[in-house]
C-alpha positions as a printed Julia matrix, in Angstrom:
222×3 Matrix{Float64}:
  70.26   77.42  139.0
  71.5    77.98  135.47
  70.51   74.45  134.43
  66.86   75.16  135.13
  66.98   78.73  133.88
  68.78   78.59  130.53
  66.51   76.16  128.63
  63.34   78.15  129.29
  64.47   81.7   128.55
  63.64   83.01  125.09
  64.05   86.78  125.09
  67.45   87.97  123.79
  68.0    90.3   126.75
  67.4    87.48  129.23
  69.58   85.07  127.27
  72.37   87.62  127.12
  72.1    88.12  130.88
  72.27   84.36  131.47
  75.35   84.03  129.25
  77.03   86.91  131.08
  76.31   85.05  134.33
  77.84   81.9   132.88
  80.9    83.91  131.81
  81.16   85.3   135.33
  81.21   81.74  136.7
  84.02   80.81  134.31
  86.03   83.95  135.04
  85.71   84.06  138.81
  85.6    80.38  139.75
  87.85   78.98  137.02
  88.59   75.29  137.48
  86.86   75.27  140.85
  83.55   75.88  139.12
  83.92   73.1   136.55
  81.41   70.96  138.44
  78.72   73.42  137.29
  79.68   73.5   133.6
  77.31   70.71  132.46
  74.48   73.05  133.39
  75.32   75.58  130.71
  78.41   74.89  128.59
  76.71   73.17  125.65
  74.18   75.98  125.34
  76.95   78.56  125.76
  78.91   77.09  122.85
  75.79   76.95  120.68
  75.27   80.64  121.38
  78.54   81.46  119.58
  76.63   81.08  116.3
  73.42   82.79  117.48
  71.72   85.29  115.19
  71.83   87.99  117.88
  75.11   89.93  117.98
  74.98   90.58  121.74
  74.37   86.93  122.51
  77.29   85.9   120.27
  79.54   88.43  121.96
  78.57   87.25  125.46
  79.22   83.63  124.48
  82.63   84.33  122.93
  83.62   86.43  125.94
  82.7    83.56  128.24
  84.93   81.17  126.28
  87.78   83.69  126.65
  87.69   83.03  130.38
  87.65   79.24  129.95
  90.17   78.79  127.15
  93.24   78.12  129.27
  91.56   75.96  131.92
  92.59   72.27  131.77
  88.99   71.18  132.34
  87.95   72.91  129.12
  89.97   70.42  127.04
  86.97   68.24  126.0
  85.25   71.33  124.59
  88.28   72.92  122.92
  87.91   71.48  119.42
  84.24   72.35  119.17
  84.87   75.87  120.47
  87.72   76.35  118.0
  85.53   75.36  115.04
  82.76   77.71  116.13
  85.17   80.61  116.61
  86.75   79.86  113.23
  83.31   80.22  111.65
  82.7    83.55  113.39
  85.94   84.9   111.93
  85.54   83.57  108.39
  81.94   84.81  108.21
  83.11   88.31  109.12
  80.79   88.77  112.07
  81.12   91.75  114.4
  83.01   89.64  116.94
  85.99   88.94  114.67
  88.57   90.51  116.97
  87.46   88.87  120.19
  86.93   85.55  118.37
  90.5    85.74  117.02
  91.86   86.54  120.49
  90.01   83.6   122.04
  91.01   81.26  119.21
  94.66   82.18  119.7
  94.38   81.48  123.4
  92.73   78.13  122.71
  95.49   77.17  120.29
  98.07   78.13  122.89
  96.61   76.21  125.83
  94.58   73.41  124.23
  96.54   72.55  121.07
  96.73   68.82  121.78
  92.94   68.69  122.11
  92.18   70.53  118.84
  92.0    68.65  115.54
  93.73   70.38  112.62
  95.08   73.02  114.97
  97.24   74.64  112.27
  94.08   75.63  110.42
  93.17   77.67  113.48
  96.72   78.97  113.9
  96.41   80.4   110.38
  93.09   82.15  110.93
  94.42   83.58  114.2
  97.52   84.93  112.45
  95.64   86.36  109.47
  93.21   88.12  111.84
  96.06   90.11  113.38
  96.73   92.82  114.22
  93.81   93.56  116.48
  93.12   97.25  116.04
  89.83   98.16  117.71
  89.69   96.26  121.0
  92.72   97.53  122.88
  92.11   95.23  125.86
  92.58   92.25  123.56
  95.25   93.68  121.28
  98.23   93.61  123.65
  97.7    90.08  124.98
  97.03   88.71  121.47
 100.14   90.3   120.0
 102.19   89.1   122.97
 100.8    85.64  122.31
 102.01   85.8   118.72
 105.46   86.73  119.96
 105.42   83.74  122.33
 104.72   81.42  119.4
 107.57   83.01  117.45
 110.0    83.01  120.36
 109.56   79.31  121.0
 110.02   78.61  117.26
 106.64   76.95  116.97
 106.61   74.65  113.95
 103.7    76.44  112.25
 104.81   79.99  112.88
 108.41   79.54  111.69
 106.92   78.97  108.23
 104.96   82.23  108.37
 107.74   84.76  108.88
 106.55   87.1   106.13
 103.05   87.36  107.62
 104.5    87.79  111.1
 106.76   90.57  109.89
 103.76   92.42  108.5
 101.91   92.19  111.82
 104.93   93.37  113.81
 105.56   96.23  111.37
 102.02   97.44  111.85
 101.99   97.34  115.65
 105.55   98.55  116.3
 105.54  101.6   118.6
 101.77  101.29  118.97
 101.7    99.32  122.21
 104.0    98.8   125.2
 107.7    99.6   125.18
 108.32   96.0   126.2
 106.57   94.63  123.13
 108.32   97.14  120.86
 111.65   95.99  122.3
 110.72   92.39  121.55
 109.85   93.34  117.98
 113.24   95.05  117.65
 114.89   91.84  118.83
 112.84   89.77  116.38
 114.02   91.78  113.35
 117.57   91.97  114.62
 117.71   88.18  115.02
 116.27   87.64  111.55
 119.37   89.34  110.22
 120.01   91.4   107.1
 120.49   88.41  104.79
 117.08   86.92  105.64
 115.42   90.3   105.45
 116.91   90.94  102.0
 115.42   87.63  100.85
 112.03   88.86  102.07
 112.43   92.41  100.72
 110.53   91.87   97.43
 107.4    91.06   99.4
 107.48   94.37  101.29
 106.38   97.78  100.07
 108.89  100.62  100.08
 107.24  102.06  103.17
 107.42   98.72  104.98
 111.08   98.34  104.08
 111.84  101.79  105.45
 110.04  100.85  108.65
 112.14   97.7   108.94
 115.29   99.79  108.64
 114.02  102.12  111.37
 113.31   99.16  113.64
 116.82   97.84  113.03
 118.29  101.22  113.93
 116.2   101.28  117.1
 117.31   97.72  117.86
 120.97   98.66  117.53
 120.45  101.66  119.79
 118.8    99.45  122.38
 121.66   96.98  122.14
 124.24   99.76  122.54
 122.47  101.37  125.51
 122.12   98.02  127.28
 125.92   97.6   127.16
 126.68  100.99  128.68
């Protein structure tokens, strides 16, 4: 099994294959496979900081599949710190690391020390531009934090506005509608307070979103 195999493999290709297998176990078996995690999870987490880019990517991808599982709670803080390092060091896996870190913060917050430090690095890593499979879910996750008036994110409205301005009309109609609602609920008075921090182009985009929001509101009443 993996427990016998992982410690003895040395070649990057073989290690990458083993980590992909571990990720497959996490993705397909979920909580039902947690009995097998002691065989590979420590080595999988260590691989997040490996020198080989493909090994790092395979390890981070595997954690993506485990992040929301209750049984992953004892590993959440360690995983969050490792992902934080990947992002701050500017490695190639920044986008996927940010997506996984956001998911960890969402599902394992009570098991992560200094979780707001990780909330911040997740937020400042957005928007996700290259990996479209991760972009939508990560931006939806940000909206969930905002919608529930999460104590950290209510203090970061300016940063959140910038993310939403950048992704508006770039993803699903549903998310664009939510962004319209976000700016509409902020209200003109709050937006005017924030106006000095926006460029002229950003301010024009806000006004467009507000017009779209009003149109949506009008059409929903007819």
